[in-house]
Short mmCIF file of C-alpha atoms in Angstrom, two decimals:
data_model
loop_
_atom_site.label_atom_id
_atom_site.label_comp_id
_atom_site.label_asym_id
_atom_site.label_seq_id
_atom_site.Cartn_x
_atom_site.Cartn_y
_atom_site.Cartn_z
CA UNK A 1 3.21 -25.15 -40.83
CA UNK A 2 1.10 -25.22 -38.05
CA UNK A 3 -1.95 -27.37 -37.65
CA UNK A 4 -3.76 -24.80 -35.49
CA UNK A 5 -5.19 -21.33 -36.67
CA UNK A 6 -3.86 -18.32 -35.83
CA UNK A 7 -6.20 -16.92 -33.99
CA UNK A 8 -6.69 -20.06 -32.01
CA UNK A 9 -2.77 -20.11 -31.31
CA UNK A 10 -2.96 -16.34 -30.46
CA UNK A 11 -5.40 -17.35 -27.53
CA UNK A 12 -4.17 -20.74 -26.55
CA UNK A 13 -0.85 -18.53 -26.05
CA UNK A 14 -3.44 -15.89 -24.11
CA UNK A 15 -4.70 -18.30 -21.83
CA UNK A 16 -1.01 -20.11 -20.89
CA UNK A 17 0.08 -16.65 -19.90
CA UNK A 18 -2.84 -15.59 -18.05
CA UNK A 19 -1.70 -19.04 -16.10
CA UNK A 20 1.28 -17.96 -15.55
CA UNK A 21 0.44 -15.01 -14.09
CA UNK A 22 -1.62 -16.30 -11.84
CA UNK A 23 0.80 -18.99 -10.19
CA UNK A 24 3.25 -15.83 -10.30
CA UNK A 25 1.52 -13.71 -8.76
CA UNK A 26 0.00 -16.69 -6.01
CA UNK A 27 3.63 -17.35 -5.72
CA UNK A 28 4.73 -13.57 -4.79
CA UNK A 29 1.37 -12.82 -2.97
CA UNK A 30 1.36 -16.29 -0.97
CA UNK A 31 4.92 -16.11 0.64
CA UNK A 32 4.74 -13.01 3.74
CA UNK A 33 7.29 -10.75 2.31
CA UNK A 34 7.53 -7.25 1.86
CA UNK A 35 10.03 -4.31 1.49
CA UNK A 36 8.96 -1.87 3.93
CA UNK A 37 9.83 2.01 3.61
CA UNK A 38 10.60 3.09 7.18
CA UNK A 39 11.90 6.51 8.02
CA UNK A 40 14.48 7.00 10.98
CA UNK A 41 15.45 9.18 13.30
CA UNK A 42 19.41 11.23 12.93
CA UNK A 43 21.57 8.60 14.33
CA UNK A 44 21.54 7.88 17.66
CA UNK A 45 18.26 9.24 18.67
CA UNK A 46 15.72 6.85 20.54
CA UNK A 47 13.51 6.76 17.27
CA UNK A 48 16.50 5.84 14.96
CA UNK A 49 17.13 3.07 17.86
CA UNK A 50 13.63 1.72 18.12
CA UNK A 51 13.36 1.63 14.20
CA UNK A 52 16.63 -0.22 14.44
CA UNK A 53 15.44 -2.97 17.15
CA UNK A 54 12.09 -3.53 15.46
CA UNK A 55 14.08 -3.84 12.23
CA UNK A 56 16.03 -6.61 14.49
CA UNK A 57 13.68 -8.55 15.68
CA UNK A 58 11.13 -8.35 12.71
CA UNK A 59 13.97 -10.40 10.61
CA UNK A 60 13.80 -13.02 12.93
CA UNK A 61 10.12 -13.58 12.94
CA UNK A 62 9.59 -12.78 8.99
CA UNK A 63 12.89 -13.05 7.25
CA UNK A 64 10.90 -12.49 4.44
CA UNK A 65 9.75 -8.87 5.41
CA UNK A 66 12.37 -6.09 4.86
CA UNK A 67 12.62 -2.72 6.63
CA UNK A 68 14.54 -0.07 4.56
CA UNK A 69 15.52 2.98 6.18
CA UNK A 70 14.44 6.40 5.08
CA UNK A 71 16.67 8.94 7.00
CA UNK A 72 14.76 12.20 8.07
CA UNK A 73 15.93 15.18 9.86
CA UNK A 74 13.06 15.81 12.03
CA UNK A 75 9.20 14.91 13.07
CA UNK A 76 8.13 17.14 10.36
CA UNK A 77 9.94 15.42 8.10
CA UNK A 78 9.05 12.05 9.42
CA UNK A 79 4.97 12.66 8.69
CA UNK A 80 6.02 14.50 5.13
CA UNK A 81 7.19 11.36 4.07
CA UNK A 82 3.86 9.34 4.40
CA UNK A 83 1.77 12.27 2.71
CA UNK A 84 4.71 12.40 -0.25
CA UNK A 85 4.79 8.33 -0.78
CA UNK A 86 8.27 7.95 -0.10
CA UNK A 87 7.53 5.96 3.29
CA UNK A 88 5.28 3.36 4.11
CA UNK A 89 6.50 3.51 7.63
CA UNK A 90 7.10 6.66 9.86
CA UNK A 91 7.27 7.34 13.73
CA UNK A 92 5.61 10.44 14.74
CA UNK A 93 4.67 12.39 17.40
CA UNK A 94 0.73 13.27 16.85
CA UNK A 95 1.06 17.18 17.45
CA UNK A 96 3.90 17.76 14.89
CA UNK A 97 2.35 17.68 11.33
CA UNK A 98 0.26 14.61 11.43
CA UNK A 99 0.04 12.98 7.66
CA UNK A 100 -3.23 13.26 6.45
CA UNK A 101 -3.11 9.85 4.97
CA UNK A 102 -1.86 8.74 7.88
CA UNK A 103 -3.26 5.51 9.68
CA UNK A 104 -1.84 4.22 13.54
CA UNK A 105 -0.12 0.33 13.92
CA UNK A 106 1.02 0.85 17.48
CA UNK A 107 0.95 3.69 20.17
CA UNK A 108 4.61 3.48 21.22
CA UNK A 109 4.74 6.35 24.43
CA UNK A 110 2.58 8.74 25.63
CA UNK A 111 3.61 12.17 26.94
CA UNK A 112 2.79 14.06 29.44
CA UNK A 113 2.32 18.00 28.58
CA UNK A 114 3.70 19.24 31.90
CA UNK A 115 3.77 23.15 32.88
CA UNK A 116 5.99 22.51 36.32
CA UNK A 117 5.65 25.22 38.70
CA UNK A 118 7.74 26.32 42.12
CA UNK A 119 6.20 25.65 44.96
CA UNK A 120 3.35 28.19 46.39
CA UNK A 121 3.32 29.43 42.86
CA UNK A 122 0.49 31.58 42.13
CA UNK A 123 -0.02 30.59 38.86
CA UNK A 124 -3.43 28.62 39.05
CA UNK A 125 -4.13 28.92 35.10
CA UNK A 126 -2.95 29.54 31.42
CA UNK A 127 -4.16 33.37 31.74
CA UNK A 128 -1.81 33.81 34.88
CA UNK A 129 1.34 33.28 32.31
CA UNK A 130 1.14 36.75 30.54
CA UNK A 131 4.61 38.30 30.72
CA UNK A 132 5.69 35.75 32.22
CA UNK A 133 8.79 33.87 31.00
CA UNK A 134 8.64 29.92 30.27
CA UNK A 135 11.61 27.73 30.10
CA UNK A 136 12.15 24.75 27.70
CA UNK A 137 14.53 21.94 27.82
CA UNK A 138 17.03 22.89 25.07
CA UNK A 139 17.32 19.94 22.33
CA UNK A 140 16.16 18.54 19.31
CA UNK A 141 12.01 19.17 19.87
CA UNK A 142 12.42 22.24 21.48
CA UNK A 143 10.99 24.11 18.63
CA UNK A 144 8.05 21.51 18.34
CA UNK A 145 7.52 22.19 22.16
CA UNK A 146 7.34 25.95 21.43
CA UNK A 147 5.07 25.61 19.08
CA UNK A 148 3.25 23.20 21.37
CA UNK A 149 2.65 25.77 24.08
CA UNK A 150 1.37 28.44 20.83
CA UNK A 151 -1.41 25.82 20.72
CA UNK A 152 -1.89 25.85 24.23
CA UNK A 153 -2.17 29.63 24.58
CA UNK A 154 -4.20 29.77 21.83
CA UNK A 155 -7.05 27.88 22.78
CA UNK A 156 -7.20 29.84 26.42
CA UNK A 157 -7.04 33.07 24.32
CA UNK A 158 -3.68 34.26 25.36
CA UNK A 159 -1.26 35.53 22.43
CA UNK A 160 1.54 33.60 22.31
CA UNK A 161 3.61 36.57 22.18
CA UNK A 162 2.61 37.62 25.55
CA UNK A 163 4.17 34.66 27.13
CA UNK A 164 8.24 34.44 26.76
CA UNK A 165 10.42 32.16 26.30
CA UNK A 166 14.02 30.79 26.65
CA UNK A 167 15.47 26.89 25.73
CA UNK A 168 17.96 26.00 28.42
CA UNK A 169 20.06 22.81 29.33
CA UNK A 170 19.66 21.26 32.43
CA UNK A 171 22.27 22.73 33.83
CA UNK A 172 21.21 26.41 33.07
CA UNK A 173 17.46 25.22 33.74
CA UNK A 174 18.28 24.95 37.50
CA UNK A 175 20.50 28.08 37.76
CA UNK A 176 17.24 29.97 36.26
CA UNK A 177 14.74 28.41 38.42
CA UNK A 178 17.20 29.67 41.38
CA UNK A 179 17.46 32.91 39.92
CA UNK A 180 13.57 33.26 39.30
CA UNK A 181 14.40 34.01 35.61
CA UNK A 182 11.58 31.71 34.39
CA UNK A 183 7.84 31.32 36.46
CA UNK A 184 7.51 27.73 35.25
CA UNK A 185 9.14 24.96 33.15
CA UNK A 186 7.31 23.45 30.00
CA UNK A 187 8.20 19.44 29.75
CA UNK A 188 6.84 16.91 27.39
CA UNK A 189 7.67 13.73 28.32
CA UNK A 190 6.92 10.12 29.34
CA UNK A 191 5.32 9.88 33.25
CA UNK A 192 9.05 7.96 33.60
CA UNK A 193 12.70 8.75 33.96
CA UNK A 194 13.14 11.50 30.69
CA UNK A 195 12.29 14.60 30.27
CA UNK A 196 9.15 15.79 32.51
CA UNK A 197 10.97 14.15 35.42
CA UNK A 198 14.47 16.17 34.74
CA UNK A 199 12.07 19.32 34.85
CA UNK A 200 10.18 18.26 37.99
CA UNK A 201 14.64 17.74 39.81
CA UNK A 202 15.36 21.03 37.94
CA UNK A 203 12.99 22.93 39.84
CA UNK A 204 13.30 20.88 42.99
CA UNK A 205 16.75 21.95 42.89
CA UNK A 206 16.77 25.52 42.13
CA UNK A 207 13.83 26.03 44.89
CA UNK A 208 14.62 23.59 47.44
CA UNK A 209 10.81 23.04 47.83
CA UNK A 210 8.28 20.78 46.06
CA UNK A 211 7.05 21.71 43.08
CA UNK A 212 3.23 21.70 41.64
CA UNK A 213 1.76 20.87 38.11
CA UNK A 214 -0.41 22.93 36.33
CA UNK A 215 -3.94 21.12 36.41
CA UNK A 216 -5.98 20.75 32.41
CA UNK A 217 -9.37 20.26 34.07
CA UNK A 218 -11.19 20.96 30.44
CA UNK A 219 -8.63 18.43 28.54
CA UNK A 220 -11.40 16.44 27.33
CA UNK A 221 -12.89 20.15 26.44
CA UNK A 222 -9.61 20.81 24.68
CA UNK A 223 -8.91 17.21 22.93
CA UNK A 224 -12.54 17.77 20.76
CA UNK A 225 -10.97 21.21 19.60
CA UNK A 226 -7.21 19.50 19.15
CA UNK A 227 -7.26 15.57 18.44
CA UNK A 228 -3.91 15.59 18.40
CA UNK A 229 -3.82 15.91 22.28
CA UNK A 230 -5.56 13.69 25.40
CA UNK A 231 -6.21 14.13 28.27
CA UNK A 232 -3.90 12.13 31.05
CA UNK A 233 -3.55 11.47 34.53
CA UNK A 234 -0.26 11.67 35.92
CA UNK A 235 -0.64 9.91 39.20
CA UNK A 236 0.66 10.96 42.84
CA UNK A 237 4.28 10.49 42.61
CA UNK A 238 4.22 9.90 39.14
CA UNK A 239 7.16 12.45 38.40
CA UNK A 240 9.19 12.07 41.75
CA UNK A 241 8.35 10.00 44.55
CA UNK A 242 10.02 12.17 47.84
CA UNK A 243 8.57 14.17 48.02
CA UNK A 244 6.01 13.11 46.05
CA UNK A 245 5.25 15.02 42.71
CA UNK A 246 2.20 15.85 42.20
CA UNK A 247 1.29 15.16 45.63
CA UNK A 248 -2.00 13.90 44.49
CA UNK A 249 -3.42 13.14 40.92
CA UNK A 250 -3.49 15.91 38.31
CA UNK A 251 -5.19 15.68 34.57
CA UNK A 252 -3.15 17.28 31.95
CA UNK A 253 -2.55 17.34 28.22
CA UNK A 254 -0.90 14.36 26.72
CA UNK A 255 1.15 13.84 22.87
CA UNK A 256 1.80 10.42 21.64
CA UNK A 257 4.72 8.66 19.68
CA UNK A 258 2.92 6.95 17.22
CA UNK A 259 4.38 3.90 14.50
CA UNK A 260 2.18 5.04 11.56
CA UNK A 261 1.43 3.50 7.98
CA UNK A 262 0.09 4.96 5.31
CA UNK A 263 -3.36 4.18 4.18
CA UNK A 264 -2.44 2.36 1.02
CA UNK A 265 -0.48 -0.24 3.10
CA UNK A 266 -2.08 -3.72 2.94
CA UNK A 267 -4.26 -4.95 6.00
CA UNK A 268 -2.29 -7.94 6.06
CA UNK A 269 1.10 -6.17 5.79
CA UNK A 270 -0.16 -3.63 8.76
CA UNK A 271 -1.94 -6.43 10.74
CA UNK A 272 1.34 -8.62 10.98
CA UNK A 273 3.46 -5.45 12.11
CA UNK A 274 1.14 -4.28 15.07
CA UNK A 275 1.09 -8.04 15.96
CA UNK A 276 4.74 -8.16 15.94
CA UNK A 277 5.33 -4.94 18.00
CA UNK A 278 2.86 -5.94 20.66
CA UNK A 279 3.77 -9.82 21.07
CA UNK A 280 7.72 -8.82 21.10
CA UNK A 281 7.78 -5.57 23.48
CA UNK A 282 9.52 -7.83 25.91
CA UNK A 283 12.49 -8.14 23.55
CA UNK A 284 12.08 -4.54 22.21
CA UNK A 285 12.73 -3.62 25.71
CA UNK A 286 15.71 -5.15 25.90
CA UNK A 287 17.44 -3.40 23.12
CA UNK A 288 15.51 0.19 23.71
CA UNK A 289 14.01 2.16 26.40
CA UNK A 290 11.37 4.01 24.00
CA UNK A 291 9.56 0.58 23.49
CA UNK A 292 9.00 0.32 27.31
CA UNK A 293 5.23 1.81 26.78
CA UNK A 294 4.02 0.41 23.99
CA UNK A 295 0.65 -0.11 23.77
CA UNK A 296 -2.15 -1.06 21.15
CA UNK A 297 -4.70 1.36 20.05
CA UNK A 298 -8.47 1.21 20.77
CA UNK A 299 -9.97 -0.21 17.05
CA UNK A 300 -12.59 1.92 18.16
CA UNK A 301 -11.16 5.32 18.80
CA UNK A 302 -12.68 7.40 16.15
CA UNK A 303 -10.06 9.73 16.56
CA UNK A 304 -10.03 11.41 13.13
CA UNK A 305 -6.45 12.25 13.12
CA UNK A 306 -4.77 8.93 12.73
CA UNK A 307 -6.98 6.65 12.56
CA UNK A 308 -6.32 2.85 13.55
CA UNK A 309 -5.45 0.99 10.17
CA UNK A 310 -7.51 -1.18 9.49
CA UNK A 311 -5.34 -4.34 9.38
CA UNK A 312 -4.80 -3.53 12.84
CA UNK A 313 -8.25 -3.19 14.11
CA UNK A 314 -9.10 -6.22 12.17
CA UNK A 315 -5.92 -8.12 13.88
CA UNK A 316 -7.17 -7.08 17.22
CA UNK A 317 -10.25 -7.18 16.90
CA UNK A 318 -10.55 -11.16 15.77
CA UNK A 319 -7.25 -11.84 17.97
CA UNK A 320 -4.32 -13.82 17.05
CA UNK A 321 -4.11 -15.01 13.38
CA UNK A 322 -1.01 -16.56 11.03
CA UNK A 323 -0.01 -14.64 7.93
CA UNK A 324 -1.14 -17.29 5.62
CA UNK A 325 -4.81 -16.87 7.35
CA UNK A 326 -5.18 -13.35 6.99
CA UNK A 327 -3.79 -13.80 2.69
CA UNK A 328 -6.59 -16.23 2.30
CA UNK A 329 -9.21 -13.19 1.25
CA UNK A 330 -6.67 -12.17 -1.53
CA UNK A 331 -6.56 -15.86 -2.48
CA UNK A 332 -10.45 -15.39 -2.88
CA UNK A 333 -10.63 -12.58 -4.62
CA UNK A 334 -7.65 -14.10 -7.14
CA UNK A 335 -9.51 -17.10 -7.57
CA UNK A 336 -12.65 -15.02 -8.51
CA UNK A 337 -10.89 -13.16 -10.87
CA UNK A 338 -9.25 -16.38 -12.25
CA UNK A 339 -12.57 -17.67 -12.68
CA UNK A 340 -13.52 -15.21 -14.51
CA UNK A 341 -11.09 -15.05 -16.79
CA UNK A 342 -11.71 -18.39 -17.67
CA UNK A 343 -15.09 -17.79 -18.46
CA UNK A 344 -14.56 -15.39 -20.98
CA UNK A 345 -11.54 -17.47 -22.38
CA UNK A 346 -14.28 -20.24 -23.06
CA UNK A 347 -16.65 -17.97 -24.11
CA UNK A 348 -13.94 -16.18 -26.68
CA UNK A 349 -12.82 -19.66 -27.71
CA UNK A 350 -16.25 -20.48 -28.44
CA UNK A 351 -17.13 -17.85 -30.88
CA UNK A 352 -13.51 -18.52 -31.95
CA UNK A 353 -14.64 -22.10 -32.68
CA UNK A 354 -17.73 -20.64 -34.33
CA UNK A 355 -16.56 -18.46 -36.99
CA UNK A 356 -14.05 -20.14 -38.62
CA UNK A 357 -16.93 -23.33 -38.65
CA UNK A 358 -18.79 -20.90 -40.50
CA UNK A 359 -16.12 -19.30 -42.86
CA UNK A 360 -14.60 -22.97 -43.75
CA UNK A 361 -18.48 -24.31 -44.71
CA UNK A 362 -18.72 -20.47 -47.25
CA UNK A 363 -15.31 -21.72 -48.71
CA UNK A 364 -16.44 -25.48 -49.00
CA UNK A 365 -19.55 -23.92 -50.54
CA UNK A 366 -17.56 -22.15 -52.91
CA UNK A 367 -15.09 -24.81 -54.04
CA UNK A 368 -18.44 -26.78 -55.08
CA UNK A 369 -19.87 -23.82 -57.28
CA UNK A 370 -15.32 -23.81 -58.84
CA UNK A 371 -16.34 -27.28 -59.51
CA UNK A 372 -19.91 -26.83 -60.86
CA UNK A 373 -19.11 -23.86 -62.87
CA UNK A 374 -16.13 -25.95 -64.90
CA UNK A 375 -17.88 -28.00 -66.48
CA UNK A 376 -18.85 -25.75 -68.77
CA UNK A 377 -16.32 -23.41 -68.84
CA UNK A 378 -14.02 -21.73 -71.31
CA UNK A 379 -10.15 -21.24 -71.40
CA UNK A 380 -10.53 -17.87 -70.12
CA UNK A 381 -13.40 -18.75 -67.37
CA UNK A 382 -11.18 -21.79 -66.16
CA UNK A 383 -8.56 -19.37 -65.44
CA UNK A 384 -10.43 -17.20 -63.56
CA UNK A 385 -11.64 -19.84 -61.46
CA UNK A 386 -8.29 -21.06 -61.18
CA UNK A 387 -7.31 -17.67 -59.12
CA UNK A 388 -10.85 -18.19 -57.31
CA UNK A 389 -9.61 -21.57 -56.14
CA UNK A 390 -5.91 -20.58 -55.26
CA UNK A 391 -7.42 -17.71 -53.05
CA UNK A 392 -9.44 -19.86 -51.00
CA UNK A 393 -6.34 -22.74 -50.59
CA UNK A 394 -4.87 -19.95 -49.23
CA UNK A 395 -7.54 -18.81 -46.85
CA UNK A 396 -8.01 -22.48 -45.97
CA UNK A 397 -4.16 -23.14 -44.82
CA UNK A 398 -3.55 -19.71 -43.19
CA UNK A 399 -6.81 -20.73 -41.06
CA UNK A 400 -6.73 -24.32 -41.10
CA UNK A 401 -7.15 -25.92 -37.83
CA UNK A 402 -8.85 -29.30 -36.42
CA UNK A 403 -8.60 -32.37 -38.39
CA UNK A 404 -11.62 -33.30 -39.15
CA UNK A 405 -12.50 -30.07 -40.48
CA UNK A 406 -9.00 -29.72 -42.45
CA UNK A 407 -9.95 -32.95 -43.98
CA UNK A 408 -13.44 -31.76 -45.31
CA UNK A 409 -12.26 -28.40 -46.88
CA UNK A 410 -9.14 -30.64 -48.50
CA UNK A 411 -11.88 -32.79 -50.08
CA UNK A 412 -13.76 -30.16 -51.80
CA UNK A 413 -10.34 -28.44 -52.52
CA UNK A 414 -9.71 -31.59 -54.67
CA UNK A 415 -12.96 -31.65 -55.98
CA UNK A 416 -12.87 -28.12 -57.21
CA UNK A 417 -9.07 -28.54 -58.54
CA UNK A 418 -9.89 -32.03 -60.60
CA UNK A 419 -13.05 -30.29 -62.10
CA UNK A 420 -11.05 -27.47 -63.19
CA UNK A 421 -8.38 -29.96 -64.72
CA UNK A 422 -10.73 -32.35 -66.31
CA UNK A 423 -12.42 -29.55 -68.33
CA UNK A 424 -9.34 -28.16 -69.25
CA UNK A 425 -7.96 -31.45 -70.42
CA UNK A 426 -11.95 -31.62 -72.52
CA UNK A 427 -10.56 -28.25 -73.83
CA UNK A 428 -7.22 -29.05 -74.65
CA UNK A 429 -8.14 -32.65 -76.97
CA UNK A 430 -10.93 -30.54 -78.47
CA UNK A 431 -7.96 -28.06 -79.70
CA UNK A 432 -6.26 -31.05 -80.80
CA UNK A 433 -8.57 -32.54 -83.40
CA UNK A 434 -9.78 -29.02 -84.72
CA UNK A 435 -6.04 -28.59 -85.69
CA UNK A 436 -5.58 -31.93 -87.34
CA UNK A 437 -8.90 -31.33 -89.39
CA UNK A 438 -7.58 -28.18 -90.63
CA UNK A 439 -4.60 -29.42 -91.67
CA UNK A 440 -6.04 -31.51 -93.91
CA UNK A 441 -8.09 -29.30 -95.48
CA UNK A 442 -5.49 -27.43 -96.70
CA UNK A 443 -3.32 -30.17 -98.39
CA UNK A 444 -6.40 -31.07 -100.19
#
C-alpha cells in the first residue's frame, strides 16, 4: 500500500499533468506550424493558380505551415466560406459579398471600373446611359460585373432596368461596337494587359478611332456611400499607349482582389503570411501573373469593410520580425497562467497538508481516550472499543501519509490496542479464579 494519501496522490498526479500540458502545449505552440484552410478558385483560373504558387513557396519558407485547399465555385462562395468557418483563408474580390468577419493580409490587384466609350461619344455621365445598351466581357464574373454596374446606377439614381445589357466575347464585342449595338463597354480589370485593356482594342477596333473613359469625379463621394469601391487614377496611356488611352488622366471606380483571413486567425499566424506574400512577390511572379500587383495594405485604413488584421498591421507596423519573436507574448501569457496554477497547487496542497494534520491529531486524541477508557472497562465495553479502535486503523492507513506523522498515530495505535489487551487479559485471570473458587465450593 501506498505511503502517500489519497488525496495527496490525487494532486501530486494533478500537478504532473498540468506539467505536461504545459511542455505540450509549449511544444505545439512554440514550433511555427499551422494547417491553413484556403479556398481556391475552379481549376485553372488565376486565383486557383496564385493559391497554388503561394501554397509553393510558403512550404519552402515554413515547411511547418500547411495550406489545404477548399474548392469553391465562385467569389460568392469564396467570402461564404470565411463567414461559415470552413476557411481560414479566402481570395476575394471586395464588391462581391464581402465576409463580415472578414479581415485583409494582402491587397493582391486592384481594378479599374472602366465604362469605355467610342470616340466623340456623347455620353458625359451615368444619367446619359438610359436606354442605352452596355456590353460586358462574357466569362466567369460577368454576372458579378452586372451586378456591379446595378450599384453604379443606383447611386446616380438611374434604375438599373433602364440601362441594357448583353455579355459578349471578344470577338462578338468588336463586331457590336462596329455595328453600334452597344453605346459603351463595361471592363473591370487591372490598369495592365487583361481585361479593361481587351475592352479599350475592342472598341479601337470596331471604331477605328480612339476611345474615351467615362470620368468618376465624386469617387471619393461614392467610396463613403460604397467601401467596397476607391477611387483610382488610371494614368495617360494607362490602357493603350498609341494612341494613348485615356489621353490624359481620368479618376474612376476601382475593386480589389483581396487575400483575406478570418478574424479568429492568430496575429502571429496572419502576420507571418502577409510577410511572406510581400517579401516573396518576386518569386510569386514568376509562377503567376495575378501576383504582379501585390501590395500591402495601409494599417491605418479604417476601411470598415475588411479591415487590416491585426497581425498584419502589427507586422508592418513594427517591421520585420522572426516567428519565434512574435510567439513570445503567448509564451507570456502561458507562463502567467502556469504561474498561476502553481499558486493554487501550493495553496491546495497546503490546506491539503492541513487537514489531514488536524484529522490524524482527533484520531491520536481518540486512541488515548480507547486507552484511558480500558482500564476500567468491562467485557462488553472492551468490545466496543475494540470496533472504535479498528475504525480509526482504518481511517489512519487509508489516509496515512508522511513518516513522521505515520509513526506518531502508529504509537498511539499501539497504545490504545495494548490497553485494550491488558484489561482484557485483567478480565480474563479474574474469570479464572472465580471458577476455581466455585468449584470448590461445591465438592465441599
Amino acid at each position: 500500500m501506498s505511503d502517500r494519501p489519497r488525496p495527496m496522490r490525487m494532486a501530486y498526479w494533478s500537478m504532473g499533468l498540468l506539467i505536461v500540458a504545459a511542455i505540450a502545449i509549449a511544444i505545439h505552440f512554440g514550433s511555427p506550424h499551422a494547417t491553413i484552410r484556403v479556398t481556391t478558385g475552379a481549376f485553372g483560373t488565376e486565383s486557383a493558380r496564385f493559391i497554388t504558387a503561394l501554397s509553393t513557396e510558403s512550404a519552402k519558407d515554413h515547411p511547418l505551415i500547411r495550406f489545404q485547399p477548399v474548392p469553391v465555385a465562385d467569389l460568392q462562395a469564396s467570402s461564404a466560406a470565411i463567414e461559415s468557418g470552413t476557411a481560414d483563408l479566402a481570395l476575394i474580390r471586395s464588391d462581391v459579398s464581402p465576409p463580415a468577419n472578414g479581415q485583409t493580409i494582402a491587397i493582391i490587384r486592384r481594378d479599374a471600373v472602366a465604362l469605355v466609350l467610342p470616340p466623340k461619344s456623347p455620353i458625359d455621365s451615368i444619367s446619359k446611359l438610359v436606354g442605352k445598351t452596355i456590353g460586358i466581357p462574357e466569362g466567369r464574373l460577368q454576372v458579378d460585373n452586372s451586378a456591379l454596374l446595378d450599384t453604379i446606377l443606383t447611386y446616380y439614381n438611374v434604375p438599373p432596368k433602364d440601362v441594357h445589357r448583353v455579355f459578349l466575347p471578344p470577338d462578338a464585342m468588336v463586331a457590336a461596337v462596329h455595328q453600334k449595338q452597344i453605346a459603351a463597354i463595361l471592363s473591370v480589370g487591372p490598369v495592365a494587359p487583361g481585361e479593361a485593356v481587351a475592352a479599350v482594342s475592342a472598341m479601337a477596333k470596331g471604331t477605328g478611332g480612339t476611345p474615351t473613359l467615362l470620368a468618376f469625379a465624386d469617387a471619393d463621394a461614392f467610396h463613403s456611400r460604397y467601401p467596397a469601391f476607391e477611387s483610382l487614377d488610371i494614368p495617360e496611356g494607362g490602357l493603350r499607349t498609341r494612341p494613348a488611352t485615356p489621353d490624359d488622366t481620368v479618376t474612376t471606380l476601382s475593386v480589389s482582389y483581396r487575400l483575406v483571413a478570418s478574424d479568429t486567425m492568430l496575429d502571429v499566424i496572419a502576420g507571418a503570411i502577409a510577410r511572406d506574400i510581400l517579401t516573396g512577390k518576386p518569386k510569386l511572379v514568376a509562377l503567376t501573373p495575378l501576383a504582379s500587383q501585390i501590395e500591402a495594405p495601409d494599417p491605418d485604413d479604417k476601411n470598415p469593410i475588411l479591415p487590416v488584421h491585426p497581425g498584419v498591421a502589427n507586422y508592418l507596423n513594427n517591421g520585420e520580425q522572426s516567428f519565434f519573436d512574435e510567439f513570445q507574448s503567448y509564451f507570456y501569457v502561458l507562463a502567467a497562467v502556469l504561474s498561476v496554477l502553481g499558486s493554487l497547487s501550493t495553496a491546495v496542497l497546503a490546506r491539503l497538508r492541513t487537514r489531514r494534520s488536524l484529522a490524524d491529531q482527533a484520531r491520536i486524541g481518540e486512541m488515548i481516550q480507547i486507552a484511558d477508557a480500558a482500564r476500567g472497562a468491562d467485557e462488553v465495553t472492551l468490545d466496543r472499543l475494540e470496533e472504535t479502535l479498528h475504525r480509526l486503523v482504518d481511517n489512519a492507513v487509508a489516509s496515512s501519509g508522511h513518516a513522521g506523522d505515520g509513526s506518531t498515530v502508529s504509537l498511539a495505535v499501539n497504545h490504545a490496542r495494548y490497553a485494550i489487551q491488558a484489561r482484557r487479559g485483567v478480565l480474563l485471570a479474574g474469570g479464572g479464579v472465580a471458577r476455581e473458587l466455585g468449584s470448590r465450593q461445591v465438592a465441599l
